[in-house]
mmCIF file of C-alpha atoms and ligand atoms in Angstrom:
data_model
loop_
_atom_site.group_PDB
_atom_site.id
_atom_site.type_symbol
_atom_site.label_atom_id
_atom_site.label_comp_id
_atom_site.label_asym_id
_atom_site.label_seq_id
_atom_site.Cartn_x
_atom_site.Cartn_y
_atom_site.Cartn_z
ATOM 1 C CA MET A 1 139.925 -82.149 147.123
ATOM 2 C CA ILE A 2 142.929 -84.352 148.444
ATOM 3 C CA LEU A 3 143.586 -87.811 146.757
ATOM 4 C CA ASP A 4 146.224 -88.988 149.285
ATOM 5 C CA LEU A 5 148.141 -92.484 147.403
ATOM 6 C CA ARG A 6 149.636 -93.184 150.350
ATOM 7 C CA GLU A 7 146.265 -95.510 151.665
ATOM 8 C CA PHE A 8 146.666 -97.924 149.422
ATOM 9 C CA ASP A 9 148.567 -100.985 149.667
ATOM 10 C CA GLU A 10 147.942 -101.989 145.736
ATOM 11 C CA PHE A 11 146.858 -100.762 142.952
ATOM 12 C CA PRO A 12 144.511 -100.640 141.466
ATOM 13 C CA ALA A 13 142.313 -99.313 144.053
ATOM 14 C CA ARG A 14 139.221 -96.811 144.362
ATOM 15 C CA LYS A 15 138.916 -93.533 146.377
ATOM 16 C CA THR A 16 135.606 -92.199 146.448
ATOM 17 C CA ILE A 17 136.081 -88.565 147.719
ATOM 18 C CA GLU A 18 132.655 -86.360 149.059
ATOM 19 C CA ALA A 19 132.964 -83.010 149.449
ATOM 20 C CA GLY A 20 130.371 -80.460 150.908
ATOM 21 C CA PRO A 21 128.968 -76.930 150.313
ATOM 22 C CA GLY A 22 132.103 -74.960 149.078
ATOM 23 C CA ALA A 23 134.054 -77.867 147.425
ATOM 24 C CA LEU A 24 134.373 -75.938 144.028
ATOM 25 C CA LYS A 25 133.340 -71.753 143.469
ATOM 26 C CA PRO A 26 130.522 -71.576 141.127
ATOM 27 C CA PHE A 27 132.293 -71.703 137.626
ATOM 28 C CA ALA A 28 129.985 -70.307 135.379
ATOM 29 C CA ASP A 29 127.009 -68.025 135.382
ATOM 30 C CA THR A 30 124.092 -70.099 135.272
ATOM 31 C CA ILE A 31 125.354 -71.414 139.089
ATOM 32 C CA ILE A 32 124.369 -70.592 142.194
ATOM 33 C CA SER A 33 125.701 -72.738 144.526
ATOM 34 C CA VAL A 34 127.733 -75.770 144.171
ATOM 35 C CA ASP A 35 126.030 -77.802 146.654
ATOM 36 C CA GLY A 36 128.571 -80.679 146.261
ATOM 37 C CA ALA A 37 130.044 -83.168 144.784
ATOM 38 C CA CYS A 38 132.319 -86.702 144.800
ATOM 39 C CA VAL A 39 133.944 -88.596 142.121
ATOM 40 C CA SER A 40 134.589 -91.992 141.893
ATOM 41 C CA VAL A 41 138.823 -92.731 140.797
ATOM 42 C CA ASP A 42 140.560 -95.838 140.144
ATOM 43 C CA ILE A 43 144.068 -96.088 140.338
ATOM 44 C CA GLN A 44 146.272 -97.664 137.962
ATOM 45 C CA LYS A 45 149.219 -97.527 138.827
ATOM 46 C CA ALA A 46 153.074 -97.840 136.245
ATOM 47 C CA GLY A 47 156.101 -97.024 136.684
ATOM 48 C CA GLU A 48 155.678 -93.667 138.753
ATOM 49 C CA GLU A 49 152.769 -92.114 137.759
ATOM 50 C CA PHE A 50 149.235 -92.520 138.218
ATOM 51 C CA TYR A 51 146.382 -93.088 135.927
ATOM 52 C CA CYS A 52 143.405 -92.521 137.395
ATOM 53 C CA GLN A 53 139.973 -92.871 135.839
ATOM 54 C CA ALA A 54 137.149 -90.841 137.718
ATOM 55 C CA GLU A 55 133.456 -90.333 137.584
ATOM 56 C CA VAL A 56 132.461 -87.384 138.740
ATOM 57 C CA THR A 57 129.129 -85.876 140.637
ATOM 58 C CA VAL A 58 128.093 -82.193 141.094
ATOM 59 C CA THR A 59 125.218 -80.966 142.759
ATOM 60 C CA ALA A 60 124.694 -77.442 142.190
ATOM 61 C CA THR A 61 122.072 -75.330 142.401
ATOM 62 C CA GLY A 62 121.581 -73.526 139.527
ATOM 63 C CA GLU A 63 119.613 -70.694 137.177
ATOM 64 C CA CYS A 64 117.127 -71.395 134.252
ATOM 65 C CA ALA A 65 118.058 -70.156 131.044
ATOM 66 C CA ARG A 66 114.031 -70.394 130.124
ATOM 67 C CA CYS A 67 112.610 -69.284 133.136
ATOM 68 C CA LEU A 68 114.841 -68.400 135.451
ATOM 69 C CA THR A 69 113.794 -70.252 138.639
ATOM 70 C CA GLN A 70 116.588 -71.824 140.426
ATOM 71 C CA TYR A 71 116.440 -75.423 139.904
ATOM 72 C CA GLN A 72 119.080 -78.645 141.756
ATOM 73 C CA ALA A 73 121.565 -79.789 139.026
ATOM 74 C CA GLU A 74 123.322 -82.893 138.129
ATOM 75 C CA LEU A 75 126.063 -82.264 137.013
ATOM 76 C CA VAL A 76 128.182 -86.201 135.748
ATOM 77 C CA GLY A 77 131.019 -85.955 134.870
ATOM 78 C CA LYS A 78 133.943 -88.134 133.127
ATOM 79 C CA THR A 79 138.082 -87.431 133.505
ATOM 80 C CA ASN A 80 141.266 -89.362 133.152
ATOM 81 C CA PHE A 81 144.294 -88.138 134.277
ATOM 82 C CA ILE A 82 147.853 -88.972 135.146
ATOM 83 C CA ILE A 83 149.227 -88.524 138.697
ATOM 84 C CA CYS A 84 153.027 -87.988 138.771
ATOM 85 C CA SER A 85 155.864 -86.411 141.169
ATOM 86 C CA ASP A 86 156.992 -82.526 139.019
ATOM 87 C CA THR A 87 160.278 -83.557 138.485
ATOM 88 C CA GLY A 88 160.822 -80.901 135.158
ATOM 89 C CA GLU A 89 161.009 -83.701 133.142
ATOM 90 C CA THR A 90 157.233 -84.382 134.385
ATOM 91 C CA ARG A 91 156.150 -81.185 133.490
ATOM 92 C CA GLN A 92 158.016 -80.787 129.761
ATOM 93 C CA ARG A 93 156.402 -84.365 129.659
ATOM 94 C CA ALA A 94 152.894 -82.705 130.038
ATOM 95 C CA LEU A 95 152.856 -80.466 127.736
ATOM 96 C CA GLU A 96 153.492 -82.270 124.977
ATOM 97 C CA ASP A 97 151.373 -85.046 126.226
ATOM 98 C CA ASN A 98 147.752 -84.920 125.440
ATOM 99 C CA GLU A 99 146.981 -85.905 128.641
ATOM 100 C CA GLU A 100 145.870 -84.459 132.191
ATOM 101 C CA TYR A 101 148.833 -83.928 134.363
ATOM 102 C CA VAL A 102 147.962 -83.925 138.370
ATOM 103 C CA PHE A 103 151.490 -82.817 140.406
ATOM 104 C CA PHE A 104 152.999 -83.548 143.896
ATOM 105 C CA LYS A 105 156.138 -82.468 144.901
ATOM 106 C CA GLY A 106 158.442 -84.607 145.147
ATOM 107 C CA THR A 107 157.258 -87.861 147.199
ATOM 108 C CA ASP A 108 154.577 -86.051 148.596
ATOM 109 C CA LEU A 109 152.365 -88.063 147.272
ATOM 110 C CA ARG A 110 149.385 -86.698 147.998
ATOM 111 C CA VAL A 111 146.824 -84.012 145.454
ATOM 112 C CA ASP A 112 144.203 -81.850 145.599
ATOM 113 C CA ILE A 113 141.961 -82.701 142.458
ATOM 114 C CA THR A 114 140.212 -79.989 142.162
ATOM 115 C CA GLU A 115 141.003 -79.051 139.091
ATOM 116 C CA PRO A 116 139.717 -82.111 137.289
ATOM 117 C CA VAL A 117 136.510 -81.400 139.133
ATOM 118 C CA ARG A 118 135.558 -78.384 138.343
ATOM 119 C CA GLN A 119 136.410 -78.983 134.615
ATOM 120 C CA THR A 120 134.486 -81.753 134.445
ATOM 121 C CA ALA A 121 131.203 -80.016 135.656
ATOM 122 C CA ILE A 122 131.670 -77.379 133.378
ATOM 123 C CA LEU A 123 132.627 -79.372 130.182
ATOM 124 C CA SER A 124 129.103 -81.337 131.567
ATOM 125 C CA LEU A 125 127.013 -78.242 131.907
ATOM 126 C CA SER A 126 124.626 -77.326 128.697
ATOM 127 C CA LEU A 127 124.885 -73.808 127.799
ATOM 128 C CA LYS A 128 122.206 -73.294 127.588
ATOM 129 C CA PRO A 129 121.194 -74.717 131.352
ATOM 130 C CA LEU A 130 116.776 -75.993 131.890
ATOM 131 C CA CYS A 131 115.438 -76.598 135.146
ATOM 132 C CA ASP A 132 113.053 -79.128 133.133
ATOM 133 C CA GLU A 133 113.108 -80.257 128.598
ATOM 134 C CA ASP A 134 109.551 -79.116 129.141
ATOM 135 C CA CYS A 135 110.258 -76.138 131.259
ATOM 136 C CA ARG A 136 107.884 -73.774 129.096
ATOM 137 C CA GLY A 137 109.278 -70.100 130.390
ATOM 138 C CA LEU A 138 108.344 -66.821 130.787
ATOM 139 C CA CYS A 139 105.664 -64.781 128.613
ATOM 140 C CA ALA A 140 107.681 -62.326 126.182
ATOM 141 C CA GLN A 141 104.403 -59.580 127.024
ATOM 142 C CA CYS A 142 103.793 -60.691 130.504
ATOM 143 C CA GLY A 143 106.526 -62.628 132.623
ATOM 144 C CA GLN A 144 103.955 -64.769 133.488
ATOM 145 C CA ASN A 145 106.312 -68.398 134.488
ATOM 146 C CA LEU A 146 104.832 -70.730 132.197
ATOM 147 C CA ASN A 147 105.125 -73.596 134.130
ATOM 148 C CA GLU A 148 103.285 -72.365 136.748
ATOM 149 C CA ARG A 149 99.822 -71.107 135.268
ATOM 150 C CA SER A 150 99.120 -69.585 131.351
ATOM 151 C CA CYS A 151 98.347 -66.115 131.136
ATOM 152 C CA ASP A 152 96.015 -64.331 128.397
ATOM 153 C CA CYS A 153 98.223 -62.403 126.376
ATOM 154 C CA VAL A 154 97.848 -62.962 122.514
ATOM 155 C CA LYS A 155 99.418 -65.641 121.547
ATOM 156 C CA GLU A 156 102.219 -65.116 119.565
ATOM 157 C CA SER A 157 100.364 -63.771 115.084
ATOM 158 C CA THR A 158 102.784 -64.204 112.523
ATOM 159 C CA ASP A 159 103.732 -61.362 111.319
ATOM 160 C CA PRO A 160 102.288 -59.703 108.498
ATOM 161 C CA ARG A 161 105.271 -59.138 106.300
ATOM 162 C CA TRP A 162 105.430 -62.664 105.744
ATOM 163 C CA GLU A 163 101.669 -63.202 105.227
ATOM 164 C CA GLY A 164 101.582 -63.357 101.207
ATOM 165 C CA LEU A 165 104.058 -65.972 101.089
ATOM 166 C CA ARG A 166 101.852 -67.933 102.521
ATOM 167 C CA ASP A 167 99.560 -68.985 100.002
ATOM 168 C CA LEU A 168 101.628 -69.851 97.194
ATOM 169 C CA PRO A 169 101.214 -73.648 96.246
ATOM 170 C CA SER A 170 103.593 -75.454 98.113
ATOM 171 C CA GLU A 171 106.218 -78.196 96.342
HETATM 172 ZN ZN1 ZN B 201 112.385 -74.007 133.498
HETATM 173 ZN ZN1 ZN B 202 101.068 -63.664 129.207
#
């Protein structure tokens, strides 16, 4: 996803970049394919540097951690980064700085912002992605997807070893 800073006559400026399938490679085991990405970037110029605030939306086909079916995931997040020319000096400063940098060569003023977009999508991906927060998952015994229908398996009974504790008076 290329941001071309030569497009703008003045700053601050705003640019929306959209990309289709394949803009990003799947970036997690739970992501089957990336279907599209949209980035809205607010750009402010300060000296020779461009301060960017970006809103990222990545649409992907994910796999639910509970029921293992595929679902449409929308990964939304924000990221800030600084765009500047890659002189040895700026590269060194970036190493010491806590900000994220994206460099262009010489005076080219064009950068690939795919990496910050990818990082934002990864951060917004939960460790346990679900098709729905109320997903009922699969029956541990017969494997039936309980979102589709319930099954006749006996509900898990209490482990008999805990039975004795049940009779203790509660405080
Ligand atoms: Zn599910
Ligand atoms: Zn079952």
